[in-house]
Coordinates of C-alpha atoms in Angstrom, one line a residue:
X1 CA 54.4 154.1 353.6
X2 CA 51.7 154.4 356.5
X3 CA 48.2 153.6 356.8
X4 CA 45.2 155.5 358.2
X5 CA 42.8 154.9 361.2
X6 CA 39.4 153.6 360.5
X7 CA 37.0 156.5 360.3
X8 CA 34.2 156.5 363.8
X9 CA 31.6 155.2 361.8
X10 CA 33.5 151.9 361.2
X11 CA 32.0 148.9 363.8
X12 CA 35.1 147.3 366.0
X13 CA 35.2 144.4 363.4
X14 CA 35.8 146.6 361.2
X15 CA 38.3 148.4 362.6
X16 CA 40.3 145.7 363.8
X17 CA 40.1 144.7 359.7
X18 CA 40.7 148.4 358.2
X19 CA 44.6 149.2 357.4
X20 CA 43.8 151.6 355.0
X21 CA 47.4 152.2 352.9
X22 CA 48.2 155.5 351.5
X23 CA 49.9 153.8 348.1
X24 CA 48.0 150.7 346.7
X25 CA 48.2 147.5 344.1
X26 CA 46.5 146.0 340.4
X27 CA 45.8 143.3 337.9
X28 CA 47.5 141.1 335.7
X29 CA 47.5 138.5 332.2
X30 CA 44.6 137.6 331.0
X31 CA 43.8 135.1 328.1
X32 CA 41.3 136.3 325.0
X33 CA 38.6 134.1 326.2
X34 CA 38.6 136.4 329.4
X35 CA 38.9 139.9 328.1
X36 CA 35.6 142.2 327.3
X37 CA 34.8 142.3 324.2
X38 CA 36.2 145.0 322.4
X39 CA 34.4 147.4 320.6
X40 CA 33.4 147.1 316.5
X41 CA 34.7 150.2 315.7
X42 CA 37.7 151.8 317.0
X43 CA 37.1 155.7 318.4
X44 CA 38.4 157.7 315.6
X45 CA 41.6 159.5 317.1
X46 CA 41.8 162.8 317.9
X47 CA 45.0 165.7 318.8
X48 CA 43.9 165.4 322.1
X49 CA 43.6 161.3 322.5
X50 CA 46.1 159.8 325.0
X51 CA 49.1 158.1 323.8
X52 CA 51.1 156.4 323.2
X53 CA 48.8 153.3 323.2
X54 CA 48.9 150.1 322.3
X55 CA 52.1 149.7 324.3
X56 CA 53.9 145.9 324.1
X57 CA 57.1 145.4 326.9
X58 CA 59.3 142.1 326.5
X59 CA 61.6 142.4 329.7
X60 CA 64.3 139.9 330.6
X61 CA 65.9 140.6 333.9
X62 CA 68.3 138.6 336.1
X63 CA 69.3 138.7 339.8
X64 CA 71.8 138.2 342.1
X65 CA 72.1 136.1 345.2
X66 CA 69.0 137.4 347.1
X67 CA 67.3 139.5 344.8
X68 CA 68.9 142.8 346.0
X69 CA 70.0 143.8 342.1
X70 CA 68.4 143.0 338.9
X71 CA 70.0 143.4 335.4
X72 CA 68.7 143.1 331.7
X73 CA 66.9 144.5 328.8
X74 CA 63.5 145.7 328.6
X75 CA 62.2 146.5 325.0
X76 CA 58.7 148.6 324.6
X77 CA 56.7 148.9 321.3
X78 CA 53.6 151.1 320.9
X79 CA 51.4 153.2 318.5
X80 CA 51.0 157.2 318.1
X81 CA 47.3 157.2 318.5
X82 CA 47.2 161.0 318.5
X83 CA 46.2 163.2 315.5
X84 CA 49.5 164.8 316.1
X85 CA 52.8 163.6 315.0
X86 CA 54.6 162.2 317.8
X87 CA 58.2 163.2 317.6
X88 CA 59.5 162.1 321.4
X89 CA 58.3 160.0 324.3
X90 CA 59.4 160.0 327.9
X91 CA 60.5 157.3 330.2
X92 CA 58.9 157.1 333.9
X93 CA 61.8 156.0 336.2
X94 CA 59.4 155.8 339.4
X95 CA 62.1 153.9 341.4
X96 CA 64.2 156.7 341.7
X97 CA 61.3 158.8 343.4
X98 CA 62.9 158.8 347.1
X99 CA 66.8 158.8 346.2
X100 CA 66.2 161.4 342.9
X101 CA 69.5 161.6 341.7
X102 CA 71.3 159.9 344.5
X103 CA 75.0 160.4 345.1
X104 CA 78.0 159.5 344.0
X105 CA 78.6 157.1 346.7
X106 CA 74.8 156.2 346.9
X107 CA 73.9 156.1 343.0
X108 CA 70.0 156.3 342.0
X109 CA 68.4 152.9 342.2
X110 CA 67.0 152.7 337.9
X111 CA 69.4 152.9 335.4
X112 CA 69.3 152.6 332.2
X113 CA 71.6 152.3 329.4
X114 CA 72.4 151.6 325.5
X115 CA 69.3 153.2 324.3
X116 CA 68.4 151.9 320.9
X117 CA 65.0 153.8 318.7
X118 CA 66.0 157.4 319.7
X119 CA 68.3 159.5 321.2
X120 CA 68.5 159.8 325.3
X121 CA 68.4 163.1 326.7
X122 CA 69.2 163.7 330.4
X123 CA 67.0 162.3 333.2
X124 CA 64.9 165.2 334.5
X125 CA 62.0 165.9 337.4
X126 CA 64.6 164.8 339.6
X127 CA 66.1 161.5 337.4
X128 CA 62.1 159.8 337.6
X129 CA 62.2 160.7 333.9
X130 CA 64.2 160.9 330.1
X131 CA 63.2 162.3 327.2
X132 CA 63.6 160.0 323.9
X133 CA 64.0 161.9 320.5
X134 CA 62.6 159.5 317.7
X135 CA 64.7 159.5 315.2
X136 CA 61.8 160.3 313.0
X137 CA 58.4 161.7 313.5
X138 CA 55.6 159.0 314.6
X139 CA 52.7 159.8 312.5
X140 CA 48.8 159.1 313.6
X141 CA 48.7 155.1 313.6
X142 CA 52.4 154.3 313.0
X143 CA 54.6 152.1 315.4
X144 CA 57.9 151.2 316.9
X145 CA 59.7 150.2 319.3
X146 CA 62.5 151.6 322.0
X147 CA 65.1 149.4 323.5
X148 CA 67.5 149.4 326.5
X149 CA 69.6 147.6 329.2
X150 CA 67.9 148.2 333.0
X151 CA 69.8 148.0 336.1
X152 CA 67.9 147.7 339.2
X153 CA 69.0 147.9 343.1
X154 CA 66.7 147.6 345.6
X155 CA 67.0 150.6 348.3
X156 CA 67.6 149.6 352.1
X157 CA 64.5 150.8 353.2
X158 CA 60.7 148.7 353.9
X159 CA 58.4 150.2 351.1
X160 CA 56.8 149.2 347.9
X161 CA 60.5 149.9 345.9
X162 CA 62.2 148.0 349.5
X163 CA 63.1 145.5 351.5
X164 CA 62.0 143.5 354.8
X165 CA 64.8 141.2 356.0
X166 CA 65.4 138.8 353.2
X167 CA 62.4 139.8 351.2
X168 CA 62.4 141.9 348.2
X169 CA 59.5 144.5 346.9
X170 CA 60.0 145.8 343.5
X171 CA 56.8 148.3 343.0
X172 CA 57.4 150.9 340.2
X173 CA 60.8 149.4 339.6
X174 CA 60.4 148.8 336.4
X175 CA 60.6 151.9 333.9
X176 CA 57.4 152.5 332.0
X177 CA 56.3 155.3 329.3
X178 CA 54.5 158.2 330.2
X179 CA 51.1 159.4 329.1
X180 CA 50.8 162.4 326.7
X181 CA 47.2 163.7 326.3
X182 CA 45.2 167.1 325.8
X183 CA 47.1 168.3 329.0
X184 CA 50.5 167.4 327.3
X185 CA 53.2 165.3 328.7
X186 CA 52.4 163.7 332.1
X187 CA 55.8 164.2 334.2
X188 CA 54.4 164.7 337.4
X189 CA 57.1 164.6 340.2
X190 CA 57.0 161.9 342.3
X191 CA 54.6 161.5 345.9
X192 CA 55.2 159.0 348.5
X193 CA 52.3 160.0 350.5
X194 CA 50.4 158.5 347.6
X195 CA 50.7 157.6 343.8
X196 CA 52.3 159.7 340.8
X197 CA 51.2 156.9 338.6
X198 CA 49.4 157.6 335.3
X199 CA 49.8 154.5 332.6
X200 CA 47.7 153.1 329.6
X201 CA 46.7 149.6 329.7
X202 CA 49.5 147.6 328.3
X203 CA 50.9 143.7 327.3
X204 CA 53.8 142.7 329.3
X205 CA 55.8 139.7 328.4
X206 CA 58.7 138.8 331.4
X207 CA 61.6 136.8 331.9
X208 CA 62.6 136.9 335.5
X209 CA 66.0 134.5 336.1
X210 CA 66.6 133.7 339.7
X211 CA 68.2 132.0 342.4
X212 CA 65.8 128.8 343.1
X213 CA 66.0 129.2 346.7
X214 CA 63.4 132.6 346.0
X215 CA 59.7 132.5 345.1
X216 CA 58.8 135.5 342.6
X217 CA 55.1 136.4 342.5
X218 CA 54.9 139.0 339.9
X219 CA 52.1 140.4 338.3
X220 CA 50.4 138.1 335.6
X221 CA 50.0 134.6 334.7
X222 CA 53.0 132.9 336.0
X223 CA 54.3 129.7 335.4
X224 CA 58.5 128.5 336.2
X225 CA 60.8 126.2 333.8
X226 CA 64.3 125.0 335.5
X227 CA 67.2 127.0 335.0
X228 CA 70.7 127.1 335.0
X229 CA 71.9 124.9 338.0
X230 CA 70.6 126.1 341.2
X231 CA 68.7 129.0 339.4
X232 CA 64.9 128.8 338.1
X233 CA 63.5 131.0 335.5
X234 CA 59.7 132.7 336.4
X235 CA 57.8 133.5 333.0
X236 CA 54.7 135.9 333.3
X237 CA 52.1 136.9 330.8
X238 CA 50.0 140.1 331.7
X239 CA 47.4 141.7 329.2
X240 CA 45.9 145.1 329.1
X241 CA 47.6 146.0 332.6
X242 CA 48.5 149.5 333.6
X243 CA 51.9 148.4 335.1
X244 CA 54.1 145.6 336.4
X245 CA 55.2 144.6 339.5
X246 CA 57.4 141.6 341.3
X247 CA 58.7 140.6 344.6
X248 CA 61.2 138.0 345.6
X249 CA 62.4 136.2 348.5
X250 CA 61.9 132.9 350.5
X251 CA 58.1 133.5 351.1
X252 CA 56.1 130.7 352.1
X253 CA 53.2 130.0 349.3
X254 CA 49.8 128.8 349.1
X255 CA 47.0 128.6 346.4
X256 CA 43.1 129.0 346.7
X257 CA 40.8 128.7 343.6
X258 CA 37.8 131.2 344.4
X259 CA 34.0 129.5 343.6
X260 CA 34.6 132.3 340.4
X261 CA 37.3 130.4 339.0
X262 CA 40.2 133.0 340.1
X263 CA 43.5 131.6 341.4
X264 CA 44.7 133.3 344.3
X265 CA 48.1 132.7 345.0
X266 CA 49.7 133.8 348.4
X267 CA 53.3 134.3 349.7
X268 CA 54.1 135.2 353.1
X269 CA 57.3 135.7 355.3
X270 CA 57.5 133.0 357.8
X271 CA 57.0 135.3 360.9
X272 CA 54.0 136.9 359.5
X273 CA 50.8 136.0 362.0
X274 CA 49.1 132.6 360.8
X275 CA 45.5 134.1 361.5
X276 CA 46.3 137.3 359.7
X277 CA 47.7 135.3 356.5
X278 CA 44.4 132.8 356.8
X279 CA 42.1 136.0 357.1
X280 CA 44.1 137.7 353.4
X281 CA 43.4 134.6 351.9
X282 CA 39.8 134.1 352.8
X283 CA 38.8 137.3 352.5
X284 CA 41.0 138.4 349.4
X285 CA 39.0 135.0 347.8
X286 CA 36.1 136.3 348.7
X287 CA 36.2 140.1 347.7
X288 CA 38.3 138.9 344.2
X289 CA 34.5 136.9 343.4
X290 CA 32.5 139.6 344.8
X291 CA 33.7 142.6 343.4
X292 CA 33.5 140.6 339.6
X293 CA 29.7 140.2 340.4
X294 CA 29.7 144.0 341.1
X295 CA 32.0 145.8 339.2
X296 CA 32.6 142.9 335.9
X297 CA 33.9 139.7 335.9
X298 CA 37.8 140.1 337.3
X299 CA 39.7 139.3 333.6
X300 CA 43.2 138.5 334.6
X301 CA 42.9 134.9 335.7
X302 CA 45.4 135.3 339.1
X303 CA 46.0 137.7 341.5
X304 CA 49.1 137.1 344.4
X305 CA 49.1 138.2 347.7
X306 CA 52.5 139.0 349.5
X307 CA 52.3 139.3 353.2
X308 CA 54.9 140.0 355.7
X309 CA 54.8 141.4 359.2
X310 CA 56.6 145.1 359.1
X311 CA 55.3 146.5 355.7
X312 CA 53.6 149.6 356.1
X313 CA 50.0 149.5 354.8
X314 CA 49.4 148.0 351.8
X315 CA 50.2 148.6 348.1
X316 CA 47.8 147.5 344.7
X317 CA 49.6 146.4 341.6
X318 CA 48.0 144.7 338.9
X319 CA 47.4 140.8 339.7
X320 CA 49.9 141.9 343.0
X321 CA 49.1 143.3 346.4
X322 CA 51.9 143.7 349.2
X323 CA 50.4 143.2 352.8
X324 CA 51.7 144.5 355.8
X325 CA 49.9 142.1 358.3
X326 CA 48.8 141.3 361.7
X327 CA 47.0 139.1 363.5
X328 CA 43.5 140.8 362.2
X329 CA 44.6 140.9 358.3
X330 CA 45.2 143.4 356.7
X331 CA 43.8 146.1 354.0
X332 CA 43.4 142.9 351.6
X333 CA 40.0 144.2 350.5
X334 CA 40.5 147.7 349.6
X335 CA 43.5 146.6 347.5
X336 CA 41.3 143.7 345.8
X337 CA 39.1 146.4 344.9
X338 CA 42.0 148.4 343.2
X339 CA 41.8 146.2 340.5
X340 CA 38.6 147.6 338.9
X341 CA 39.5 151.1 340.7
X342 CA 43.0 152.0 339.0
X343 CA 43.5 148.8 337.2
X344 CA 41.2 148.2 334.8
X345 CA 38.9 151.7 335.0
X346 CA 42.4 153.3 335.3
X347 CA 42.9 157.5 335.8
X348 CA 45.4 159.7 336.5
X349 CA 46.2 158.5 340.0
X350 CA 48.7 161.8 340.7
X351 CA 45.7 164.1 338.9
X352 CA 42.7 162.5 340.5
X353 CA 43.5 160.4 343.3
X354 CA 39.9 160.2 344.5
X355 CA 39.0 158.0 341.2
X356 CA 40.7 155.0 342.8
X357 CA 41.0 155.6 346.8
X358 CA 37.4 156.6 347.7
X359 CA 35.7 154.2 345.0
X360 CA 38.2 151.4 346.6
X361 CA 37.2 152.4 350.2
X362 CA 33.7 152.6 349.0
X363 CA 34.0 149.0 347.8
X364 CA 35.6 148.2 350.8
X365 CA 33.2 149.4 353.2
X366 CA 30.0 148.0 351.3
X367 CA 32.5 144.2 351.9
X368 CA 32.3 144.5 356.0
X369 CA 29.0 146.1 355.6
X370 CA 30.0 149.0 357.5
X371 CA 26.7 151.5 358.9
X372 CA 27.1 154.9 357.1
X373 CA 24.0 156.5 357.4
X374 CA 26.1 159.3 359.8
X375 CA 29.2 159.5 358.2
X376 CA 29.2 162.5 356.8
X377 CA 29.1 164.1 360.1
X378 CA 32.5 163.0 361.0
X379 CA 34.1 165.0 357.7
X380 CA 35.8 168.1 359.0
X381 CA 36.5 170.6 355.7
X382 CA 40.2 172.3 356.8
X383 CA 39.8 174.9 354.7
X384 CA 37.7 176.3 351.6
X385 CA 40.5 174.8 349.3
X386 CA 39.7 171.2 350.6
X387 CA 38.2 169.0 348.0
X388 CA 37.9 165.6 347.7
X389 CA 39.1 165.9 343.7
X390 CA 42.1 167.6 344.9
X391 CA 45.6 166.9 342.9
X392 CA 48.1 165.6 344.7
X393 CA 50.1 168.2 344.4
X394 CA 47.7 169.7 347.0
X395 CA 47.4 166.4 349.3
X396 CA 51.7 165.8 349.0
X397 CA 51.1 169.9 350.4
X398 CA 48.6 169.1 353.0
X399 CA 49.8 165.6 354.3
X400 CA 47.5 165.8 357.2
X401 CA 44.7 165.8 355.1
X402 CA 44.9 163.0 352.6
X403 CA 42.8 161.0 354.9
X404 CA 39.8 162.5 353.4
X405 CA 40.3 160.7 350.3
X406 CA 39.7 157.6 351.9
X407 CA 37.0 158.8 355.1
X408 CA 35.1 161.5 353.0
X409 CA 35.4 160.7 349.8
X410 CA 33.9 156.8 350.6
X411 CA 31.6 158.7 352.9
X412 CA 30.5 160.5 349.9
X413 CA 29.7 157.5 347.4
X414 CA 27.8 155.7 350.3
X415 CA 25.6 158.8 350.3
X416 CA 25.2 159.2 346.8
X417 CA 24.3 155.5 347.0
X418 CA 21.6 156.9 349.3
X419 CA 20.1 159.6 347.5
X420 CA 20.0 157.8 344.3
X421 CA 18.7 153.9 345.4
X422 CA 20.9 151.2 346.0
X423 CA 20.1 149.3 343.0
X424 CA 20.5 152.3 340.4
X425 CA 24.0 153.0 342.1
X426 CA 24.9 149.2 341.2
X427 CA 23.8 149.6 337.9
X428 CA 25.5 153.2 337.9
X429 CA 29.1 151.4 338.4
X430 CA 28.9 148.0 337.2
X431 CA 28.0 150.2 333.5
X432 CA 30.7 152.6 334.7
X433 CA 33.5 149.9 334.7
X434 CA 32.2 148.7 331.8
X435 CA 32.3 151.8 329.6
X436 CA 35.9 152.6 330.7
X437 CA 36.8 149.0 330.8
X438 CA 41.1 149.0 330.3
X439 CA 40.6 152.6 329.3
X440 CA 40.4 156.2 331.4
X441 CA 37.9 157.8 334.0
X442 CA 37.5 161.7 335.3
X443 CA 35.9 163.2 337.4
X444 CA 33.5 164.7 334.9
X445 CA 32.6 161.3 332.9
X446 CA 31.8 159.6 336.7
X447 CA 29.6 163.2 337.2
X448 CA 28.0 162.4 334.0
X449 CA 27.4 159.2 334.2
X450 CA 26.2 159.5 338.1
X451 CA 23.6 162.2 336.2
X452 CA 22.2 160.2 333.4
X453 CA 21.7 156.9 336.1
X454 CA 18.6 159.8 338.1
X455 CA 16.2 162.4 337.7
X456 CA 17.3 164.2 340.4
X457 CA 19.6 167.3 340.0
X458 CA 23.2 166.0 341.6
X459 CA 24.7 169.4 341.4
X460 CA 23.8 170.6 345.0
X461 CA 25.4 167.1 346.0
X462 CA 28.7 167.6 344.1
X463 CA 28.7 170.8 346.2
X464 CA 28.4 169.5 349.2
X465 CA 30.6 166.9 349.0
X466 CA 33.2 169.2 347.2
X467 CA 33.2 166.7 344.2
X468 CA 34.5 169.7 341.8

């Protein structure tokens, strides 16, 4: 995981604050009384909708000693909410992404096992995915459930699936369902230059059994009960998230209540820098309330931050960042603001990566009040086939020019804010958010939408910015 230099047009504060991550965080478990309201009728399904939907996990895992391996069984339940019958579904093993199939000797890092509700097939797109037969077809509306044991080992190496001395990360460790829609089957490979990750909002329910000497934040509401001797068990509630994500180890802790009601809960490795881990928390408390006022009222009730010294970057899970901080904080901010951008206004993050990482570093900049009124000068087009709504595949082709996502394509929105007024580009996304609240953005709806908020013909401005 690495992080990119603040663009020229940042002030020195700003710099000294920017650790812009190339793979990022989200939310976590919110009550009824918090979510938005839903609508009175239900969009009629169509062929084309995306599914499956409506997706329930109940996960109990237990670890070893020092959180190194985790073992249980993870059950899913969800809905066809396509026209079509839905006669298969597909399992996104994201933690084997680096190690693929592994090795005899070095095995991948996600198994699972004992599949019950359909028939296994073999993993594919380098073991990050299985194909489930249902035993039966799944017809428009219908539901069930898949089962299976999970075995997790956490790879020797400091990233979001990692490890930093005794700390553990577990990011995308946790197998999920893929997304089928009008495009088919999502089984993009996986990136580590950025994210592969595509997922519907979804309840999670999880039992995490562990030594007591190790904190667990994990996304959700959280709460502990006593265990077996010497072990404590971590409960977490999570509602209408796109995925989940823990981390265990002997981390420090703190909690902050923001003026908004939010509980921020921090954890930090004992050698990470005292300023940096005051700065997260003040700032992360601050942005958490700010963005709410901007974007919608944050819905999850708690996000954690974890913060050691040597992590690369930063990385955005629902209700969980992962910090890698200095002395001058950390990319707190820009994750913060991944949990309207991804979390709850999600998109296909391998598909359309700018959807989350500009509007994040547009949030981000418009939190340090950075000058971009020249910004656009600094952008440097590579070639013709540069665009800021570029694929992945593309970007994980062209690693040197991913930056753009986060330099131009914030760049982009500031001047958009620009030509169309301040206040109409707050109304623009705070009615964005909440007409793709929990649900799905593109590139075309935010076109539309942009469109409908002015009189004035965007089209030469999605061509200049090479918003395609």
């Amino acid at each position: 995981m690495s992080s990119l230099r603040a663009p020229a047009w940042c002030s020195r504060a700003a710099r000294r604050l920017l650790v812009v991550p190339l793979t990022l965080l989200v939310a976590a478990g919110a009550t009824a009384a918090d979510a938005v309201p839903e609508p009175a009728v239900a969009p009629t399904p169509k062929a084309a909708a995306a599914t499956p939907d409506g997706l329930r996990y109940n996960v109990s895992l237990r670890s070893d000693a020092d959180g190194s391996r985790w073992t249980g069984r993870q059950r899913v339940s969800f809905r066809n909410a396509s026209d079509r019958p839905l006669r298969e579904a597909y399992i996104r093993l994201w933690g084997n992404g680096d190690d693929q199939c592994g090795t005899p000797s070095r095995p991948s890092p996600i198994k699972i096992s004992d599949v019950r509700g359909g028939t296994a097939g073999r993993p594919t797109v380098n073991c990050t995915a299985l194909r489930i037969t249902l035993p039966r077809p799944l017809a428009r509306g219908e539901r069930t459930a898949l089962s299976f044991d999970v075995s997790i080992t956490v790879p020797r190496r400091n990233d979001r699936f990692g490890r930093e001395g005794a700390f553990r990360f577990l990011g995308n460790a946790l197998p999920v369902l893929a997304v089928h829609d009008a495009k088919g089957w999502h089984l993009d490979p996986y990136v580590s230059t950025g994210e592969s990750f595509y997922a519907l909002a979804s309840d999670f329910r999880v039992r995490i059994d562990h030594p007591s000497a190790l904190k667990v934040p994990a996304t959700g509401r959280t709460w502990t009960r006593h265990g077996t001797p010497g072990r404590t068990v971590t409960h977490s509630v999570a509602h209408r998230v796109r995925d989940f994500a823990w981390a265990a180890g002997p981390f420090r802790t703190a909690t902050d209540i923001s003026p908004g009601g939010v509980r921020v809960k921090s954890y930090w490795a004992p050698n990470t820098p005292a300023a940096g881990v005051r700065l997260n928390r003040k700032d992360g408390v601050a942005a958490i309330d700010r963005f709410g006022k901007e974007f919608g009222h944050y819905p999850y009730g708690e996000i954690d931050f974890v913060m050691t010294k040597d992590f690369g970057g930063g990385m955005e899970y629902p209700g969980l960042v992962i910090l890698g901080t200095t002395e001058e904080g950390s990319a707190v901010v820009h994750e913060v603001a991944h949990q309207w951008w991804y979390g709850i206004v999600g998109n296909d993050e391998y598909g359309a990566p700018w959807l989350d990482e500009s509007f994040a570093q547009y949030a981000n900049a418009r939190f340090y009040g950075w000058d971009t009124r020249e910004c656009w000068s600094d952008v440097d087009w590579p070639s013709q086939d540069t665009a800021l709504t570029n694929s992945m595949a593309y970007w994980a082709k062209h690693p040197g020019e991913y930056h753009l996502v986060y330099t131009a394509g914030s760049c982009a929105l500031a001047r958009l804010e620009r030509t169309i007024g301040a206040d109409t580009m707050a109304r623009l996304l705070k009615r964005y958010a909440r007409d793709h609240w929990y649900g799905l953005s593109t590139t075309a709806d935010f076109k539309k939408a942009a469109q409908s908020a002015t009189d004035n013909d965007l089209d030469p401005f999605w061509k200049q910015h090479r918003i395609r």
